[in-house]
Amino acid sequence: MTDTILVASLSLIGTLVGSLSGILAANRLTNYRIEMLEKKVEEHNQVTERVYRLEQADAVEAEEIKVINHRIADLEEFHK
């Protein structure tokens, strides 16, 4: 009877240690994957912000070109 209890206790301890180590390993892997995804999202957000700024600058330049062309047209009409 004592041998049976000893074997059962050792089996329980082995099972608990194995389960806990598996859970911790899976948790570390999940945390690593989350960190990598956060880095990718941050890089994507930086690219999106840069593209947005470039589009704004392009819109401003396009408006400036329209104004310049209008002024040129006015000057050409004035000299006729």
Tab-separated table of N, CA, C and O in Angstrom:
chain	number	residue	atom	x	y	z
A	1	MET	N	0.818	-1.192	0.000
A	1	MET	CA	0.000	0.000	0.000
A	1	MET	C	0.865	1.260	0.000
A	1	MET	O	0.550	2.201	-0.702
A	2	THR	N	1.927	1.282	0.746
A	2	THR	CA	2.802	2.437	0.813
A	2	THR	C	3.494	2.662	-0.528
A	2	THR	O	3.681	3.801	-0.936
A	3	ASP	N	3.855	1.551	-1.187
A	3	ASP	CA	4.488	1.681	-2.501
A	3	ASP	C	3.529	2.304	-3.508
A	3	ASP	O	3.924	3.124	-4.347
A	4	THR	N	2.294	1.941	-3.435
A	4	THR	CA	1.286	2.462	-4.354
A	4	THR	C	1.091	3.964	-4.146
A	4	THR	O	1.013	4.732	-5.113
A	5	ILE	N	1.058	4.384	-2.888
A	5	ILE	CA	0.894	5.809	-2.581
A	5	ILE	C	2.121	6.586	-3.047
A	5	ILE	O	2.009	7.681	-3.598
A	6	LEU	N	3.319	6.028	-2.849
A	6	LEU	CA	4.548	6.672	-3.270
A	6	LEU	C	4.577	6.832	-4.794
A	6	LEU	O	4.892	7.906	-5.316
A	7	VAL	N	4.227	5.775	-5.517
A	7	VAL	CA	4.217	5.829	-6.980
A	7	VAL	C	3.168	6.833	-7.459
A	7	VAL	O	3.415	7.633	-8.373
A	8	ALA	N	2.008	6.845	-6.834
A	8	ALA	CA	0.952	7.785	-7.208
A	8	ALA	C	1.387	9.222	-6.928
A	8	ALA	O	1.146	10.123	-7.740
A	9	SER	N	2.042	9.449	-5.808
A	9	SER	CA	2.520	10.795	-5.462
A	9	SER	C	3.575	11.268	-6.450
A	9	SER	O	3.547	12.411	-6.914
A	10	LEU	N	4.522	10.393	-6.780
A	10	LEU	CA	5.556	10.752	-7.759
A	10	LEU	C	4.944	11.007	-9.131
A	10	LEU	O	5.369	11.917	-9.856
A	11	SER	N	3.956	10.223	-9.503
A	11	SER	CA	3.274	10.428	-10.780
A	11	SER	C	2.566	11.777	-10.792
A	11	SER	O	2.598	12.507	-11.796
A	12	LEU	N	1.920	12.121	-9.684
A	12	LEU	CA	1.234	13.408	-9.575
A	12	LEU	C	2.221	14.560	-9.690
A	12	LEU	O	1.990	15.522	-10.442
A	13	ILE	N	3.324	14.450	-8.970
A	13	ILE	CA	4.344	15.509	-9.018
A	13	ILE	C	4.916	15.628	-10.433
A	13	ILE	O	5.067	16.732	-10.968
A	14	GLY	N	5.211	14.521	-11.072
A	14	GLY	CA	5.725	14.544	-12.443
A	14	GLY	C	4.729	15.154	-13.419
A	14	GLY	O	5.098	15.939	-14.304
A	15	THR	N	3.468	14.807	-13.249
A	15	THR	CA	2.425	15.357	-14.114
A	15	THR	C	2.299	16.866	-13.921
A	15	THR	O	2.197	17.622	-14.898
A	16	LEU	N	2.314	17.305	-12.663
A	16	LEU	CA	2.201	18.738	-12.386
A	16	LEU	C	3.386	19.516	-12.952
A	16	LEU	O	3.212	20.564	-13.570
A	17	VAL	N	4.584	18.999	-12.745
A	17	VAL	CA	5.781	19.673	-13.252
A	17	VAL	C	5.752	19.721	-14.784
A	17	VAL	O	6.030	20.765	-15.390
A	18	GLY	N	5.394	18.633	-15.407
A	18	GLY	CA	5.322	18.600	-16.867
A	18	GLY	C	4.264	19.542	-17.415
A	18	GLY	O	4.503	20.265	-18.393
A	19	SER	N	3.118	19.551	-16.795
A	19	SER	CA	2.039	20.434	-17.241
A	19	SER	C	2.417	21.896	-17.070
A	19	SER	O	2.216	22.710	-17.970
A	20	LEU	N	2.952	22.234	-15.908
A	20	LEU	CA	3.334	23.625	-15.660
A	20	LEU	C	4.447	24.083	-16.594
A	20	LEU	O	4.422	25.212	-17.103
A	21	SER	N	5.423	23.231	-16.844
A	21	SER	CA	6.504	23.632	-17.757
A	21	SER	C	5.965	23.794	-19.179
A	21	SER	O	6.391	24.697	-19.912
A	22	GLY	N	5.035	22.969	-19.578
A	22	GLY	CA	4.409	23.117	-20.898
A	22	GLY	C	3.620	24.403	-21.006
A	22	GLY	O	3.671	25.101	-22.026
A	23	ILE	N	2.891	24.739	-19.966
A	23	ILE	CA	2.115	25.979	-19.952
A	23	ILE	C	3.043	27.185	-20.023
A	23	ILE	O	2.800	28.135	-20.772
A	24	LEU	N	4.128	27.155	-19.245
A	24	LEU	CA	5.074	28.278	-19.261
A	24	LEU	C	5.750	28.424	-20.619
A	24	LEU	O	5.941	29.539	-21.110
A	25	ALA	N	6.113	27.321	-21.243
A	25	ALA	CA	6.741	27.387	-22.564
A	25	ALA	C	5.761	27.952	-23.597
A	25	ALA	O	6.136	28.797	-24.419
A	26	ALA	N	4.530	27.513	-23.558
A	26	ALA	CA	3.523	28.025	-24.490
A	26	ALA	C	3.270	29.510	-24.238
A	26	ALA	O	3.100	30.285	-25.192
A	27	ASN	N	3.273	29.919	-22.985
A	27	ASN	CA	3.069	31.320	-22.641
A	27	ASN	C	4.208	32.183	-23.173
A	27	ASN	O	3.977	33.269	-23.703
A	28	ARG	N	5.449	31.710	-23.027
A	28	ARG	CA	6.591	32.460	-23.546
A	28	ARG	C	6.505	32.606	-25.058
A	28	ARG	O	6.773	33.671	-25.608
A	29	LEU	N	6.139	31.535	-25.735
A	29	LEU	CA	6.010	31.575	-27.191
A	29	LEU	C	4.904	32.545	-27.607
A	29	LEU	O	5.073	33.334	-28.541
A	30	THR	N	3.795	32.529	-26.916
A	30	THR	CA	2.696	33.446	-27.225
A	30	THR	C	3.120	34.894	-27.010
A	30	THR	O	2.844	35.762	-27.846
A	31	ASN	N	3.808	35.165	-25.916
A	31	ASN	CA	4.291	36.524	-25.661
A	31	ASN	C	5.270	36.976	-26.734
A	31	ASN	O	5.230	38.129	-27.174
A	32	TYR	N	6.139	36.086	-27.174
A	32	TYR	CA	7.097	36.418	-28.238
A	32	TYR	C	6.362	36.765	-29.525
A	32	TYR	O	6.677	37.754	-30.195
A	33	ARG	N	5.380	35.971	-29.877
A	33	ARG	CA	4.614	36.218	-31.105
A	33	ARG	C	3.861	37.541	-31.017
A	33	ARG	O	3.786	38.290	-31.992
A	34	ILE	N	3.313	37.846	-29.862
A	34	ILE	CA	2.608	39.116	-29.686
A	34	ILE	C	3.575	40.282	-29.854
A	34	ILE	O	3.248	41.288	-30.502
A	35	GLU	N	4.767	40.184	-29.290
A	35	GLU	CA	5.766	41.244	-29.436
A	35	GLU	C	6.135	41.449	-30.900
A	35	GLU	O	6.264	42.585	-31.364
A	36	MET	N	6.320	40.359	-31.645
A	36	MET	CA	6.660	40.473	-33.063
A	36	MET	C	5.519	41.129	-33.847
A	36	MET	O	5.750	41.962	-34.718
A	37	LEU	N	4.291	40.768	-33.521
A	37	LEU	CA	3.148	41.387	-34.195
A	37	LEU	C	3.048	42.877	-33.859
A	37	LEU	O	2.736	43.690	-34.726
A	38	GLU	N	3.340	43.235	-32.613
A	38	GLU	CA	3.314	44.645	-32.230
A	38	GLU	C	4.364	45.427	-33.011
A	38	GLU	O	4.104	46.555	-33.441
A	39	LYS	N	5.547	44.844	-33.213
A	39	LYS	CA	6.581	45.521	-33.995
A	39	LYS	C	6.134	45.716	-35.437
A	39	LYS	O	6.323	46.783	-36.029
A	40	LYS	N	5.515	44.691	-36.015
A	40	LYS	CA	5.031	44.802	-37.392
A	40	LYS	C	3.945	45.860	-37.511
A	40	LYS	O	3.925	46.632	-38.467
A	41	VAL	N	3.051	45.905	-36.535
A	41	VAL	CA	1.977	46.905	-36.560
A	41	VAL	C	2.569	48.302	-36.442
A	41	VAL	O	2.139	49.230	-37.138
A	42	GLU	N	3.558	48.473	-35.580
A	42	GLU	CA	4.200	49.778	-35.415
A	42	GLU	C	4.875	50.215	-36.714
A	42	GLU	O	4.756	51.368	-37.121
A	43	GLU	N	5.566	49.302	-37.380
A	43	GLU	CA	6.197	49.624	-38.664
A	43	GLU	C	5.138	50.014	-39.692
A	43	GLU	O	5.315	50.971	-40.445
A	44	HIS	N	4.048	49.274	-39.711
A	44	HIS	CA	2.964	49.580	-40.656
A	44	HIS	C	2.373	50.954	-40.370
A	44	HIS	O	2.103	51.728	-41.289
A	45	ASN	N	2.178	51.272	-39.094
A	45	ASN	CA	1.628	52.570	-38.729
A	45	ASN	C	2.564	53.700	-39.133
A	45	ASN	O	2.107	54.757	-39.580
A	46	GLN	N	3.858	53.490	-38.997
A	46	GLN	CA	4.821	54.512	-39.407
A	46	GLN	C	4.747	54.731	-40.912
A	46	GLN	O	4.785	55.872	-41.380
A	47	VAL	N	4.640	53.658	-41.678
A	47	VAL	CA	4.533	53.785	-43.129
A	47	VAL	C	3.240	54.515	-43.484
A	47	VAL	O	3.224	55.404	-44.343
A	48	THR	N	2.161	54.167	-42.819
A	48	THR	CA	0.873	54.814	-43.093
A	48	THR	C	0.945	56.308	-42.799
A	48	THR	O	0.454	57.120	-43.582
A	49	GLU	N	1.578	56.676	-41.698
A	49	GLU	CA	1.711	58.095	-41.354
A	49	GLU	C	2.552	58.825	-42.382
A	49	GLU	O	2.209	59.950	-42.779
A	50	ARG	N	3.648	58.210	-42.834
A	50	ARG	CA	4.494	58.860	-43.843
A	50	ARG	C	3.744	59.038	-45.148
A	50	ARG	O	3.840	60.092	-45.792
A	51	VAL	N	3.000	58.037	-45.566
A	51	VAL	CA	2.224	58.140	-46.801
A	51	VAL	C	1.177	59.244	-46.669
A	51	VAL	O	0.973	60.025	-47.605
A	52	TYR	N	0.541	59.331	-45.517
A	52	TYR	CA	-0.462	60.374	-45.292
A	52	TYR	C	0.176	61.752	-45.409
A	52	TYR	O	-0.368	62.657	-46.055
A	53	ARG	N	1.351	61.938	-44.794
A	53	ARG	CA	2.051	63.226	-44.884
A	53	ARG	C	2.444	63.536	-46.315
A	53	ARG	O	2.339	64.684	-46.764
A	54	LEU	N	2.906	62.520	-47.056
A	54	LEU	CA	3.265	62.736	-48.460
A	54	LEU	C	2.044	63.131	-49.281
A	54	LEU	O	2.122	64.003	-50.155
A	55	GLU	N	0.915	62.504	-49.027
A	55	GLU	CA	-0.308	62.851	-49.747
A	55	GLU	C	-0.744	64.271	-49.429
A	55	GLU	O	-1.200	64.997	-50.316
A	56	GLN	N	-0.587	64.699	-48.181
A	56	GLN	CA	-0.928	66.075	-47.820
A	56	GLN	C	-0.008	67.057	-48.545
A	56	GLN	O	-0.467	68.070	-49.074
A	57	ALA	N	1.293	66.755	-48.548
A	57	ALA	CA	2.249	67.631	-49.231
A	57	ALA	C	1.942	67.686	-50.725
A	57	ALA	O	2.031	68.750	-51.346
A	58	ASP	N	1.568	66.563	-51.301
A	58	ASP	CA	1.227	66.518	-52.720
A	58	ASP	C	-0.003	67.369	-53.000
A	58	ASP	O	-0.059	68.094	-54.004
A	59	ALA	N	-0.987	67.310	-52.121
A	59	ALA	CA	-2.196	68.116	-52.302
A	59	ALA	C	-1.870	69.603	-52.218
A	59	ALA	O	-2.385	70.409	-53.014
A	60	VAL	N	-0.998	69.986	-51.301
A	60	VAL	CA	-0.596	71.388	-51.168
A	60	VAL	C	0.138	71.837	-52.428
A	60	VAL	O	-0.134	72.920	-52.967
A	61	GLU	N	1.054	71.033	-52.904
A	61	GLU	CA	1.796	71.375	-54.118
A	61	GLU	C	0.876	71.465	-55.325
A	61	GLU	O	1.033	72.360	-56.163
A	62	ALA	N	-0.093	70.584	-55.414
A	62	ALA	CA	-1.043	70.638	-56.532
A	62	ALA	C	-1.842	71.937	-56.471
A	62	ALA	O	-2.079	72.572	-57.513
A	63	GLU	N	-2.242	72.351	-55.297
A	63	GLU	CA	-2.976	73.613	-55.150
A	63	GLU	C	-2.090	74.796	-55.517
A	63	GLU	O	-2.531	75.740	-56.178
A	64	GLU	N	-0.825	74.759	-55.109
A	64	GLU	CA	0.107	75.828	-55.454
A	64	GLU	C	0.294	75.913	-56.967
A	64	GLU	O	0.356	77.010	-57.529
A	65	ILE	N	0.372	74.770	-57.626
A	65	ILE	CA	0.521	74.752	-59.087
A	65	ILE	C	-0.716	75.350	-59.757
A	65	ILE	O	-0.605	76.120	-60.720
A	66	LYS	N	-1.897	75.045	-59.231
A	66	LYS	CA	-3.124	75.631	-59.780
A	66	LYS	C	-3.096	77.153	-59.661
A	66	LYS	O	-3.452	77.871	-60.599
A	67	VAL	N	-2.671	77.653	-58.496
A	67	VAL	CA	-2.608	79.099	-58.278
A	67	VAL	C	-1.600	79.727	-59.224
A	67	VAL	O	-1.870	80.774	-59.842
A	68	ILE	N	-0.443	79.105	-59.369
A	68	ILE	CA	0.592	79.627	-60.266
A	68	ILE	C	0.089	79.653	-61.700
A	68	ILE	O	0.277	80.645	-62.426
A	69	ASN	N	-0.559	78.583	-62.128
A	69	ASN	CA	-1.095	78.544	-63.498
A	69	ASN	C	-2.156	79.621	-63.700
A	69	ASN	O	-2.233	80.240	-64.769
A	70	HIS	N	-2.968	79.858	-62.688
A	70	HIS	CA	-3.983	80.902	-62.783
A	70	HIS	C	-3.320	82.269	-62.913
A	70	HIS	O	-3.751	83.112	-63.716
A	71	ARG	N	-2.277	82.510	-62.132
A	71	ARG	CA	-1.560	83.792	-62.221
A	71	ARG	C	-0.926	83.970	-63.595
A	71	ARG	O	-0.957	85.071	-64.162
A	72	ILE	N	-0.348	82.904	-64.115
A	72	ILE	CA	0.259	82.973	-65.452
A	72	ILE	C	-0.806	83.292	-66.493
A	72	ILE	O	-0.598	84.135	-67.386
A	73	ALA	N	-1.938	82.645	-66.376
A	73	ALA	CA	-3.029	82.906	-67.322
A	73	ALA	C	-3.490	84.354	-67.217
A	73	ALA	O	-3.741	85.016	-68.244
A	74	ASP	N	-3.594	84.891	-66.000
A	74	ASP	CA	-3.984	86.292	-65.819
A	74	ASP	C	-2.954	87.228	-66.440
A	74	ASP	O	-3.316	88.221	-67.095
A	75	LEU	N	-1.660	86.933	-66.250
A	75	LEU	CA	-0.616	87.764	-66.832
A	75	LEU	C	-0.650	87.703	-68.360
A	75	LEU	O	-0.437	88.724	-69.023
A	76	GLU	N	-0.892	86.538	-68.917
A	76	GLU	CA	-0.955	86.419	-70.370
A	76	GLU	C	-2.135	87.219	-70.931
A	76	GLU	O	-2.018	87.843	-71.972
A	77	GLU	N	-3.268	87.204	-70.240
A	77	GLU	CA	-4.418	87.984	-70.685
A	77	GLU	C	-4.149	89.473	-70.551
A	77	GLU	O	-4.592	90.273	-71.375
A	78	PHE	N	-3.437	89.860	-69.514
A	78	PHE	CA	-3.127	91.282	-69.281
A	78	PHE	C	-2.227	91.833	-70.387
A	78	PHE	O	-2.376	92.977	-70.792
A	79	HIS	N	-1.300	91.016	-70.881
A	79	HIS	CA	-0.359	91.461	-71.911
A	79	HIS	C	-0.947	91.410	-73.325
A	79	HIS	O	-0.321	91.862	-74.264
A	80	LYS	N	-2.099	90.874	-73.512
A	80	LYS	CA	-2.693	90.801	-74.847
A	80	LYS	C	-3.273	92.088	-75.279
A	80	LYS	O	-3.652	92.995	-74.850
